[in-house]
């Protein structure tokens, strides 16, 4: 059973978020999470950086803007170890 939670990226989890890997097939399509977090901080990104957890296990990362409707997803990634299990779909439903 899955229990998806979206939690703010902070000092406690940012290093683990930076370690997430999209997989060899996807690496050329997505920027590193560390680069995205730097953009968020230094470019004064107006949105949220959220770690995606399933049953308290970090599985992914997303950056969203809530100030526009519909919500704009700047980045969404699921670690390669958790892909093809329906967790990406369940995570998007939580956003």
PDB file of C-alpha atoms in Angstrom:
ATOM      1  CA  UNK A   1       0.000   0.000   0.000  1.00  0.00           C
ATOM      2  CA  UNK A   2       1.260   3.458  -0.794  1.00  0.00           C
ATOM      3  CA  UNK A   3       1.009   6.499   1.434  1.00  0.00           C
ATOM      4  CA  UNK A   4       2.282   9.487  -0.559  1.00  0.00           C
ATOM      5  CA  UNK A   5       3.260  12.662   1.310  1.00  0.00           C
ATOM      6  CA  UNK A   6       4.682  15.917  -0.030  1.00  0.00           C
ATOM      7  CA  UNK A   7       7.086  17.553   2.422  1.00  0.00           C
ATOM      8  CA  UNK A   8       8.989  20.829   2.042  1.00  0.00           C
ATOM      9  CA  UNK A   9      12.647  20.421   1.150  1.00  0.00           C
ATOM     10  CA  UNK A  10      14.622  21.770   4.101  1.00  0.00           C
ATOM     11  CA  UNK A  11      17.898  21.384   5.956  1.00  0.00           C
ATOM     12  CA  UNK A  12      16.943  17.903   7.085  1.00  0.00           C
ATOM     13  CA  UNK A  13      16.227  16.325   3.696  1.00  0.00           C
ATOM     14  CA  UNK A  14      17.872  18.425   0.977  1.00  0.00           C
ATOM     15  CA  UNK A  15      21.016  16.287   0.704  1.00  0.00           C
ATOM     16  CA  UNK A  16      18.940  13.126   0.198  1.00  0.00           C
ATOM     17  CA  UNK A  17      16.827  14.952  -2.414  1.00  0.00           C
ATOM     18  CA  UNK A  18      20.050  15.837  -4.257  1.00  0.00           C
ATOM     19  CA  UNK A  19      21.019  12.150  -4.289  1.00  0.00           C
ATOM     20  CA  UNK A  20      17.838  11.056  -6.111  1.00  0.00           C
ATOM     21  CA  UNK A  21      18.612   9.719  -9.582  1.00  0.00           C
ATOM     22  CA  UNK A  22      16.148   9.589 -12.491  1.00  0.00           C
ATOM     23  CA  UNK A  23      17.908   6.659 -14.167  1.00  0.00           C
ATOM     24  CA  UNK A  24      20.280   6.342 -17.096  1.00  0.00           C
ATOM     25  CA  UNK A  25      17.454   6.590 -19.640  1.00  0.00           C
ATOM     26  CA  UNK A  26      16.128   9.854 -18.170  1.00  0.00           C
ATOM     27  CA  UNK A  27      19.250  11.699 -17.025  1.00  0.00           C
ATOM     28  CA  UNK A  28      19.556  13.712 -20.249  1.00  0.00           C
ATOM     29  CA  UNK A  29      15.969  15.028 -19.942  1.00  0.00           C
ATOM     30  CA  UNK A  30      16.065  16.496 -16.440  1.00  0.00           C
ATOM     31  CA  UNK A  31      18.373  18.815 -14.524  1.00  0.00           C
ATOM     32  CA  UNK A  32      20.072  17.743 -11.327  1.00  0.00           C
ATOM     33  CA  UNK A  33      17.990  18.320  -8.223  1.00  0.00           C
ATOM     34  CA  UNK A  34      20.869  20.283  -6.698  1.00  0.00           C
ATOM     35  CA  UNK A  35      20.723  22.723  -9.648  1.00  0.00           C
ATOM     36  CA  UNK A  36      16.954  23.080  -9.254  1.00  0.00           C
ATOM     37  CA  UNK A  37      17.305  23.816  -5.537  1.00  0.00           C
ATOM     38  CA  UNK A  38      19.951  26.463  -6.264  1.00  0.00           C
ATOM     39  CA  UNK A  39      17.645  28.066  -8.832  1.00  0.00           C
ATOM     40  CA  UNK A  40      14.851  28.064  -6.260  1.00  0.00           C
ATOM     41  CA  UNK A  41      17.004  29.826  -3.700  1.00  0.00           C
ATOM     42  CA  UNK A  42      18.989  32.304  -5.784  1.00  0.00           C
ATOM     43  CA  UNK A  43      16.432  33.170  -8.462  1.00  0.00           C
ATOM     44  CA  UNK A  44      13.726  33.792  -5.838  1.00  0.00           C
ATOM     45  CA  UNK A  45      11.470  31.127  -7.299  1.00  0.00           C
ATOM     46  CA  UNK A  46       7.844  31.726  -6.295  1.00  0.00           C
ATOM     47  CA  UNK A  47       6.681  28.256  -5.488  1.00  0.00           C
ATOM     48  CA  UNK A  48       7.442  25.180  -3.482  1.00  0.00           C
ATOM     49  CA  UNK A  49      10.201  22.585  -3.554  1.00  0.00           C
ATOM     50  CA  UNK A  50       8.702  19.372  -2.249  1.00  0.00           C
ATOM     51  CA  UNK A  51      10.206  16.017  -1.425  1.00  0.00           C
ATOM     52  CA  UNK A  52       7.941  13.105  -2.336  1.00  0.00           C
ATOM     53  CA  UNK A  53       7.728  10.329   0.245  1.00  0.00           C
ATOM     54  CA  UNK A  54       5.994   6.978   0.095  1.00  0.00           C
ATOM     55  CA  UNK A  55       5.542   5.324   3.491  1.00  0.00           C
ATOM     56  CA  UNK A  56       8.254   7.648   4.861  1.00  0.00           C
ATOM     57  CA  UNK A  57      10.755   6.650   2.147  1.00  0.00           C
ATOM     58  CA  UNK A  58      12.017   9.439  -0.113  1.00  0.00           C
ATOM     59  CA  UNK A  59      11.082   8.549  -3.696  1.00  0.00           C
ATOM     60  CA  UNK A  60      11.071  11.821  -5.639  1.00  0.00           C
ATOM     61  CA  UNK A  61      11.133  15.589  -5.925  1.00  0.00           C
ATOM     62  CA  UNK A  62       8.921  18.270  -7.442  1.00  0.00           C
ATOM     63  CA  UNK A  63       8.903  22.052  -7.867  1.00  0.00           C
ATOM     64  CA  UNK A  64       5.522  23.698  -8.274  1.00  0.00           C
ATOM     65  CA  UNK A  65       3.994  27.166  -8.497  1.00  0.00           C
ATOM     66  CA  UNK A  66       0.688  27.486  -6.684  1.00  0.00           C
ATOM     67  CA  UNK A  67       0.170  31.189  -7.384  1.00  0.00           C
ATOM     68  CA  UNK A  68      -1.225  30.377 -10.818  1.00  0.00           C
ATOM     69  CA  UNK A  69      -4.196  28.210 -11.566  1.00  0.00           C
ATOM     70  CA  UNK A  70      -3.897  25.567 -12.660  1.00  0.00           C
ATOM     71  CA  UNK A  71      -0.776  24.703 -10.659  1.00  0.00           C
ATOM     72  CA  UNK A  72       2.365  24.814 -12.778  1.00  0.00           C
ATOM     73  CA  UNK A  73       4.798  21.915 -12.343  1.00  0.00           C
ATOM     74  CA  UNK A  74       8.346  23.107 -13.038  1.00  0.00           C
ATOM     75  CA  UNK A  75       9.976  19.804 -12.201  1.00  0.00           C
ATOM     76  CA  UNK A  76       8.798  16.328 -11.310  1.00  0.00           C
ATOM     77  CA  UNK A  77      11.002  13.300 -10.877  1.00  0.00           C
ATOM     78  CA  UNK A  78      10.816   9.877  -9.310  1.00  0.00           C
ATOM     79  CA  UNK A  79      14.011   8.043  -8.396  1.00  0.00           C
ATOM     80  CA  UNK A  80      14.811   5.180 -10.774  1.00  0.00           C
ATOM     81  CA  UNK A  81      14.358   2.594  -8.005  1.00  0.00           C
ATOM     82  CA  UNK A  82      10.697   3.555  -7.642  1.00  0.00           C
ATOM     83  CA  UNK A  83       9.669   4.052 -11.280  1.00  0.00           C
ATOM     84  CA  UNK A  84       7.096   1.843 -13.049  1.00  0.00           C
ATOM     85  CA  UNK A  85       5.234   1.077  -9.816  1.00  0.00           C
ATOM     86  CA  UNK A  86       2.418   3.615 -10.120  1.00  0.00           C
ATOM     87  CA  UNK A  87       4.014   5.930  -7.549  1.00  0.00           C
ATOM     88  CA  UNK A  88       4.518   8.776 -10.040  1.00  0.00           C
ATOM     89  CA  UNK A  89       0.812   8.776 -10.863  1.00  0.00           C
ATOM     90  CA  UNK A  90      -0.127   8.695  -7.181  1.00  0.00           C
ATOM     91  CA  UNK A  91       2.319  11.501  -6.463  1.00  0.00           C
ATOM     92  CA  UNK A  92       0.831  13.694  -9.201  1.00  0.00           C
ATOM     93  CA  UNK A  93      -2.629  13.119  -7.720  1.00  0.00           C
ATOM     94  CA  UNK A  94      -1.324  14.563  -4.407  1.00  0.00           C
ATOM     95  CA  UNK A  95      -0.065  17.713  -6.100  1.00  0.00           C
TER      96      UNK A  95
END
